[in-house]
CSV table of C-alpha atoms in Angstrom, one decimal:
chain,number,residue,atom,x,y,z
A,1,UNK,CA,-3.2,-23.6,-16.7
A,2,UNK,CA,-3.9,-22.4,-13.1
A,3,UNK,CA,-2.5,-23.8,-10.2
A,4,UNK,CA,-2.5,-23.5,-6.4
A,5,UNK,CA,1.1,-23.4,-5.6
A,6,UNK,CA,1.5,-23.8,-1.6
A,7,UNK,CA,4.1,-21.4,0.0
A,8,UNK,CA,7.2,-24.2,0.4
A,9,UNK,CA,6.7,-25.1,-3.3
A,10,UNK,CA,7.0,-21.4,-4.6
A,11,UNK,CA,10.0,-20.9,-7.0
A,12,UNK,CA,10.5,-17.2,-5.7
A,13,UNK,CA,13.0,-16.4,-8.4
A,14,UNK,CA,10.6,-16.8,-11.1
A,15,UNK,CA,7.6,-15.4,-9.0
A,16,UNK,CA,9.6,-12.2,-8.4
A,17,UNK,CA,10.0,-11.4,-11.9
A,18,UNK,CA,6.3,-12.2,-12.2
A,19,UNK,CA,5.6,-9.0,-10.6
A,20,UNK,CA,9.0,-6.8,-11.0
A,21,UNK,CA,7.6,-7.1,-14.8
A,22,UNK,CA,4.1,-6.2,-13.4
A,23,UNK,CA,2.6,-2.6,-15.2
A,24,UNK,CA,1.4,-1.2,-11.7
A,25,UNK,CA,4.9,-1.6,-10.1
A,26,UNK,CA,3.6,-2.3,-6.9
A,27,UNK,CA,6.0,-3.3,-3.8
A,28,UNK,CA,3.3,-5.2,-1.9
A,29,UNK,CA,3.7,-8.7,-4.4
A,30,UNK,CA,7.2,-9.2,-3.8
A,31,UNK,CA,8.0,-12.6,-1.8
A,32,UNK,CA,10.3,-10.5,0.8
A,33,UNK,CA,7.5,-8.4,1.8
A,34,UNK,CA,5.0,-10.9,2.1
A,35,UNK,CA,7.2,-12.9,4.0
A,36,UNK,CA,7.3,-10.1,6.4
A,37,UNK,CA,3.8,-9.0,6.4
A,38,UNK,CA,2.4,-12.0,6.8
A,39,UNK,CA,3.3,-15.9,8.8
A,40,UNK,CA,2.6,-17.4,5.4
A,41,UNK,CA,1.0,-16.9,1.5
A,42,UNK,CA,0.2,-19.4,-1.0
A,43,UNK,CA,-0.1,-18.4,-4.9
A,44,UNK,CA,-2.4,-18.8,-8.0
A,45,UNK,CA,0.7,-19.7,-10.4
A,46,UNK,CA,-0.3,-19.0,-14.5
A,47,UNK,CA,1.5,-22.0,-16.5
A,48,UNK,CA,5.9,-20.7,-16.3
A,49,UNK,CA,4.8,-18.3,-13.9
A,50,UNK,CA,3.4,-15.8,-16.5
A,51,UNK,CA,0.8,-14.4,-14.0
A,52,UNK,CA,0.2,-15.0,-10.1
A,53,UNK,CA,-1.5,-14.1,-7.3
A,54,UNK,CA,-0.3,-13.7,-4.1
A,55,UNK,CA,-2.8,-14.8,-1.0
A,56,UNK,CA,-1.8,-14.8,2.5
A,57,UNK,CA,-3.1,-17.5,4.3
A,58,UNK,CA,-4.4,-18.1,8.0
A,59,UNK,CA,-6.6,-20.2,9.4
A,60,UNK,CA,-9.0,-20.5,12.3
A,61,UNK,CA,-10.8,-23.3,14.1
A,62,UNK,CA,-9.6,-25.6,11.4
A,63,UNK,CA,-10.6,-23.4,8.6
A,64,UNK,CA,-8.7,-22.2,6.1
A,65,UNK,CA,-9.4,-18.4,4.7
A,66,UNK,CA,-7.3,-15.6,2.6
A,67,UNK,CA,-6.7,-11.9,4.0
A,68,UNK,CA,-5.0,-8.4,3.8
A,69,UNK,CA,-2.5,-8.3,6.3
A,70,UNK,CA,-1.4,-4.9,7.9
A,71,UNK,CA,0.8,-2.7,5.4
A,72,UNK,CA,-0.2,-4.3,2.6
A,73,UNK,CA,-3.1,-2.1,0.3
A,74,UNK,CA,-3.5,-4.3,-3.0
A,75,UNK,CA,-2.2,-7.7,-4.2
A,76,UNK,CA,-4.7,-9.4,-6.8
A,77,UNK,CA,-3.3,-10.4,-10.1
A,78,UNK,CA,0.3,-9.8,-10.9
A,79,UNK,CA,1.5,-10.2,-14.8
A,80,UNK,CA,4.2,-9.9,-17.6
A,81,UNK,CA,1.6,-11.0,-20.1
A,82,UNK,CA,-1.6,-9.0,-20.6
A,83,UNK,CA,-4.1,-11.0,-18.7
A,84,UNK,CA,-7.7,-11.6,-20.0
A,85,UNK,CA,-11.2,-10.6,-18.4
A,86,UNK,CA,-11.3,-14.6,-18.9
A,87,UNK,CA,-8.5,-15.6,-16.8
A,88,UNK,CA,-9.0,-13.0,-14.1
A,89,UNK,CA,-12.3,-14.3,-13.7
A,90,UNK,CA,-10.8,-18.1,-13.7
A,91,UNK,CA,-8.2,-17.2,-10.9
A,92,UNK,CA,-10.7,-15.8,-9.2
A,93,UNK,CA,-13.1,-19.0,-9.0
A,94,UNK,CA,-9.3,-20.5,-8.7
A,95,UNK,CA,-8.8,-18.6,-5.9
A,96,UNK,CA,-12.8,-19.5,-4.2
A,97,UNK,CA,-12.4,-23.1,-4.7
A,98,UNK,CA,-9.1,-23.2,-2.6
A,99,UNK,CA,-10.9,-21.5,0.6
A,100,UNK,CA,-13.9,-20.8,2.4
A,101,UNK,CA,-14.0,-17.3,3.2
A,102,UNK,CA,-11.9,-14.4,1.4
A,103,UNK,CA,-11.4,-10.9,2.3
A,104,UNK,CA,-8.9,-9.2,-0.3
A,105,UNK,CA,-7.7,-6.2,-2.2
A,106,UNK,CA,-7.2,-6.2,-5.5
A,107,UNK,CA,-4.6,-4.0,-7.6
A,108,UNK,CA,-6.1,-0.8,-9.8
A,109,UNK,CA,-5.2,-2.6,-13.4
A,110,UNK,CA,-7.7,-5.5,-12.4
A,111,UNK,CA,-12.1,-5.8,-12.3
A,112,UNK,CA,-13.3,-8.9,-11.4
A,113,UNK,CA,-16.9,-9.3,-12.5
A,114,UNK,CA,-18.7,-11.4,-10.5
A,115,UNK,CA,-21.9,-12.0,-11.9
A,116,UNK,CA,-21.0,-15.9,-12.0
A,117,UNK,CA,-19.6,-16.1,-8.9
A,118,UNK,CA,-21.9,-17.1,-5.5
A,119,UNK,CA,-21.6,-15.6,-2.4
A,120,UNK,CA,-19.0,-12.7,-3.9
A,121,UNK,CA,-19.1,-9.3,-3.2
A,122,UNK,CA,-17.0,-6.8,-4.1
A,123,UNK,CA,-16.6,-2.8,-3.6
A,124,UNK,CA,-14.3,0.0,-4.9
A,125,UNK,CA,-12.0,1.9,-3.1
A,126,UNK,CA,-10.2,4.9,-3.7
A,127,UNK,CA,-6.3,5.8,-4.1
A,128,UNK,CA,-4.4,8.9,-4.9
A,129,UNK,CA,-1.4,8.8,-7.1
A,130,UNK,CA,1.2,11.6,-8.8
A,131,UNK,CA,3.0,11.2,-11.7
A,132,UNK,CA,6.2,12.6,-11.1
A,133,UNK,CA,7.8,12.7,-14.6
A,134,UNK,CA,7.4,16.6,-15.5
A,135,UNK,CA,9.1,19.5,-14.1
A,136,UNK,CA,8.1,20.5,-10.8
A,137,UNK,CA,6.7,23.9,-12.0
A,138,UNK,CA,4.2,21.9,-14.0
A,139,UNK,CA,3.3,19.7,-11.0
A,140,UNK,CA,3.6,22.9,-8.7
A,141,UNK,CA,1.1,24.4,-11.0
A,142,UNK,CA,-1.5,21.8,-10.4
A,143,UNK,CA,-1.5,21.7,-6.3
A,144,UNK,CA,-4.7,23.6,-5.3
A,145,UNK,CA,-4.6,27.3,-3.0
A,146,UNK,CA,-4.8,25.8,0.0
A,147,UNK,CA,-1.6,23.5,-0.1
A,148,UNK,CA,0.7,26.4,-2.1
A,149,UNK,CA,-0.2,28.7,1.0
A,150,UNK,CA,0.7,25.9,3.8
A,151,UNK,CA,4.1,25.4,2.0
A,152,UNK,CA,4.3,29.3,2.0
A,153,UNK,CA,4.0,29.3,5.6
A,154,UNK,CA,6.1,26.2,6.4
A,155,UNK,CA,8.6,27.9,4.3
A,156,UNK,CA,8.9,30.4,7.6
A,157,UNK,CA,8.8,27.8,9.9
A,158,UNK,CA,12.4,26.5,11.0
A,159,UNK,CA,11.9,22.8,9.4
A,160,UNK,CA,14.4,20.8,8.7
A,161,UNK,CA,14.3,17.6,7.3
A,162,UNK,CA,16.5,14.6,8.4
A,163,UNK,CA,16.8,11.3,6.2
A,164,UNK,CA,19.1,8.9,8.6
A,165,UNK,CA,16.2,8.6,11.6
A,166,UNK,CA,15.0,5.3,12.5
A,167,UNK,CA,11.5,4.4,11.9
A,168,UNK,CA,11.0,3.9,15.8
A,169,UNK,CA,10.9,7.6,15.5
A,170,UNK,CA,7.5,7.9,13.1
A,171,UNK,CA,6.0,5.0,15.0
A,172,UNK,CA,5.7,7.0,18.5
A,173,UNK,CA,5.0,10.1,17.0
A,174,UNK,CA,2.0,8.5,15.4
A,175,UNK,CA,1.1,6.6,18.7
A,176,UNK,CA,1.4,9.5,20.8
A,177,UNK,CA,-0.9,11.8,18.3
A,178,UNK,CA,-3.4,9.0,17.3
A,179,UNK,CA,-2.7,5.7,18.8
A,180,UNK,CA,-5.0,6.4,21.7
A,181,UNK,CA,-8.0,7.2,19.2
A,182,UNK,CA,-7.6,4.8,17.1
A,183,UNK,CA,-6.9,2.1,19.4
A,184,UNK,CA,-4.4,0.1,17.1
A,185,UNK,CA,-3.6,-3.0,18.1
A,186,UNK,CA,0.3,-3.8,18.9
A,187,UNK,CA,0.3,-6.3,16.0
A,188,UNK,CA,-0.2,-3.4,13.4
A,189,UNK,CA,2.6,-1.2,15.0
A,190,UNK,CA,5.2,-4.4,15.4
A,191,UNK,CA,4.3,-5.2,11.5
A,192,UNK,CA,5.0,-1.7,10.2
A,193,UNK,CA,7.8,-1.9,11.7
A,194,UNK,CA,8.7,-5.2,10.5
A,195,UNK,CA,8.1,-3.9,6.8
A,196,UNK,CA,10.0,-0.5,7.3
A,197,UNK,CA,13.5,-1.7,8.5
A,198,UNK,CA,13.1,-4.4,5.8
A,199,UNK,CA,12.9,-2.0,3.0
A,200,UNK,CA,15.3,0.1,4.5
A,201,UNK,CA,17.6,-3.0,4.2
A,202,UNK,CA,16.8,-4.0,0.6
A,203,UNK,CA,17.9,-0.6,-0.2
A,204,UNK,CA,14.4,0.3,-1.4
A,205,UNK,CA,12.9,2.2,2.1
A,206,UNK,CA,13.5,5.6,3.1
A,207,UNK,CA,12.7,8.0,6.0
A,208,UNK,CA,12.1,11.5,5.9
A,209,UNK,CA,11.5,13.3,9.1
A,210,UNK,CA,11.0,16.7,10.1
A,211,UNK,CA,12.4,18.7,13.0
A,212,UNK,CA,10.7,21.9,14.1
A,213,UNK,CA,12.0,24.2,16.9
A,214,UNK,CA,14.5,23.1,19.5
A,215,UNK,CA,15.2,20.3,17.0
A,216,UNK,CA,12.6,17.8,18.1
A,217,UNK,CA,10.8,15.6,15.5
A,218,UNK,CA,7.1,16.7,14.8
A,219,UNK,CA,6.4,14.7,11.6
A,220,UNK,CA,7.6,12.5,8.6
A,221,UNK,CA,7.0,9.9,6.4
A,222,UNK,CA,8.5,6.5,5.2
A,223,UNK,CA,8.6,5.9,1.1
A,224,UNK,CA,9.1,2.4,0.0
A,225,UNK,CA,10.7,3.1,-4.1
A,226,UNK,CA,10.4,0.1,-6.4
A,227,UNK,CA,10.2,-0.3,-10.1
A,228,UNK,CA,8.7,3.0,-11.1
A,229,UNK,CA,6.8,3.9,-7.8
A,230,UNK,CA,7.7,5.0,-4.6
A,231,UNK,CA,4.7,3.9,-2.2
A,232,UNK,CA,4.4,6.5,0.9
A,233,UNK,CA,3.9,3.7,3.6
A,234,UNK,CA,3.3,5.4,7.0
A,235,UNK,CA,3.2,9.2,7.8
A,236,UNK,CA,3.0,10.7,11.4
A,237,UNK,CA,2.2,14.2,12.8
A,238,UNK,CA,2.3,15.7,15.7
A,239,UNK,CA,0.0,19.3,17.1
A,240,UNK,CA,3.2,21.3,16.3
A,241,UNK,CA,3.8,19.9,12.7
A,242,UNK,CA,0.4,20.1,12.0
A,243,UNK,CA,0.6,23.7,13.2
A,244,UNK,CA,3.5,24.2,11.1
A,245,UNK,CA,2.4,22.5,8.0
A,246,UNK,CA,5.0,20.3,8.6
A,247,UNK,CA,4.0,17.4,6.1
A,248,UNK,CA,3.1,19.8,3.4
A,249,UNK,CA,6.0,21.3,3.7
A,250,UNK,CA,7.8,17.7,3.4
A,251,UNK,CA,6.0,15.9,1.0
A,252,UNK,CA,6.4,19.3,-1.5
A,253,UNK,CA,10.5,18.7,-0.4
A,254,UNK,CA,9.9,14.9,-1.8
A,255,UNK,CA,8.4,16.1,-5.3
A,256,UNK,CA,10.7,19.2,-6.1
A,257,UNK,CA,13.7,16.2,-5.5
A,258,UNK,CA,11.7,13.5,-7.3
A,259,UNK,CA,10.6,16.0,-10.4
A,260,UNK,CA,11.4,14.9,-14.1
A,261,UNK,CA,11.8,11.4,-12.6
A,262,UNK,CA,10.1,8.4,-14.8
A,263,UNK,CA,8.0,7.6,-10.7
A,264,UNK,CA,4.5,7.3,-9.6
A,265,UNK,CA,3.9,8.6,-6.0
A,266,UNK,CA,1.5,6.7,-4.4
A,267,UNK,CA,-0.2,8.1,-1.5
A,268,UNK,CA,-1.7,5.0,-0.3
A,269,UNK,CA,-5.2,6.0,-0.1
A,270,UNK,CA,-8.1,6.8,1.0
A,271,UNK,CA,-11.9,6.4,1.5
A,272,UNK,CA,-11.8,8.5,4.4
A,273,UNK,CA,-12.6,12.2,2.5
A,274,UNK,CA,-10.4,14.4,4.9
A,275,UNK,CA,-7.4,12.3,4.0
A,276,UNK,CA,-8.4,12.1,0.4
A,277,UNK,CA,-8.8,16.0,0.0
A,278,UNK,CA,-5.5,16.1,1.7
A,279,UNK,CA,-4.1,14.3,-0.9
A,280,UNK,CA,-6.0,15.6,-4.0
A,281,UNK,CA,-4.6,18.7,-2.9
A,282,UNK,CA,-1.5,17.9,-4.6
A,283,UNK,CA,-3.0,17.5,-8.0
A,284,UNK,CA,-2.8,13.7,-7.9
A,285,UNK,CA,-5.2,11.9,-9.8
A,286,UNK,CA,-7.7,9.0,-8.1
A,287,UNK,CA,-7.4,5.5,-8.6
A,288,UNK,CA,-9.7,2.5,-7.7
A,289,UNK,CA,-9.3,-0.7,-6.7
A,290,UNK,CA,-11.5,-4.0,-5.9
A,291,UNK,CA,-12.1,-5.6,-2.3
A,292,UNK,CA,-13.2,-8.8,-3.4
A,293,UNK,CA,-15.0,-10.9,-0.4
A,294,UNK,CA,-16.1,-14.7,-0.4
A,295,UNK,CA,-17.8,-16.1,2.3
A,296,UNK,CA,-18.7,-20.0,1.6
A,297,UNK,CA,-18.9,-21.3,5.3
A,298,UNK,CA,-21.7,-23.1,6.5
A,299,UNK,CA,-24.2,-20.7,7.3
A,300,UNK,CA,-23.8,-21.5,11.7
A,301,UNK,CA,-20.4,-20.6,10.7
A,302,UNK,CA,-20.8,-17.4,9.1
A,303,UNK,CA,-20.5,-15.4,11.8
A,304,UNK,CA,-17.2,-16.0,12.3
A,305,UNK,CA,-16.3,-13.8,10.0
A,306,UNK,CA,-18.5,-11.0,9.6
């Protein structure tokens, strides 16, 4: 049996086993990173607790729909049974009745077809993601010309890497390189920030960043390690680590130290082909995952979410 469990009525002991037990060993299911990516989630609950879905919940002008908040790529299903095509479809008409308008990611183990359900859409995205479990001279062997030749020449640079920074330290790097283009709002910045010095203090978050000449920061990178994946949640890059190669030259540091190590890096993404060529480059392997979107409002109300 399905139920719609609100958030004060969650038993969060037994949900977070639900997903530590999860196959995909994503972070982004677990209640303490829910409860600080988003002001509240509800949960499809599977009889004991067997399966569930996390949905964070907002509403506007009195209506009630389900989101992605910022930092948070996939939820969907999570399981320590196998789940059938069945009940993936039932939580998702689950999941429909309890809103009117949906907008979310689910996880790469999941396809929800939607043939029988109205005013569904759905589309696939891409993610990148290295299996790190072999010697690094067989993953070194699978990085394409272009990336062996940048860590070549970052290997001349004067780089050092530093693993006790702050995460206030990648956040204005990136908003003095990009925030101006891409004209994030303050809410994004103040969440990833939120999410970085809690993983930090679950023991689970960790920063890498690296200092170029005259020992000023010009890049790094904020891994979140759980189960068997460590989940590369916000990079940053300035001119003069770009220059450098600076984040080849790190993220290579991160998998000779990883190697012959039973983890999945995931690179968190992307659709966007420059960043997924970036990423291929390593000799990771691509991944998809569902956006699932419902829209049931009334159709004067449909714009309101468009």
């Amino acid at each position: 049996m399905i139920r719609y469990v609100k958030h004060h009525f969650i038993d969060k002991a037994k949900y977070d086993l639900c997903v530590k037990l999860d196959s995909s060993g994503l972070v982004y299911g677990f209640s303490w990173y829910l409860d600080t990516a988003c002001e509240t989630w509800d949960a499809l609950v599977l009889n004991d607790y067997d399966a569930v879905w996390p949905l964070p919940v907002r509403s506007k002008f009195g209506i009630k729909y389900f989101y992605r908040p910022f930092g948070i790529q996939q939820l969907g299903i999570f399981s320590k049974i196998d789940v059938s095509d069945d009940y993936r479809n039932e939580f998702a008409k689950q999941m429909i009745a309890n809103c009117k308008f949906a907008d979310l990611y689910l996880n790469e183990d999941q396809l929800i077809g939607v043939e029988s359900l109205a005013g569904v859409q759905t589309k696939i995205n891409r993610n990148y993601v290295l299996n790190l479990g072999t010697s690094y001279r067989e993953i070194y062997h699978g990085y394409n010309s272009n990336t062996r030749r940048a860590i070549k020449k970052a290997s001349k640079q004067k780089l050092e890497i530093f693993e006790h920074d702050g995460p206030d330290v990648l956040i204005d790097i990136f908003k003095d390189t990009r925030g101006e283009r891409l004209q994030l709002s303050e809410a994004f910045y103040a969440n990833m920030s939120k999410l970085m010095y809690q993983a930090l203090h679950k023991g689970v978050g960790k920063v890498w960043t690296v200092y170029g000449p005259g020992n000023i920061a010009c890049g790094g990178a904020f891994f979140i390690e759980t189960n068997t994946r460590s989940t590369l949640l916000f990079t940053a890059l300035d001119d003069v680590g770009k220059e450098m190669r600076a984040m080849f030259h790190l993220l290579n540091e991160y998998i000779i130290l990883n190697s012959e190590n039973q983890l999945l890096l995931d690179f968190e993404g992307s659709n966007d082909e420059g960043v997924a060529h970036f990423y291929r480059s390593f000799g990771s392997k691509e991944k998809h995952y569902q956006q699932l979107k419902y829209n049931g409002l009334p159709l004067p109300l449909r714009w309101l979410k468009k």
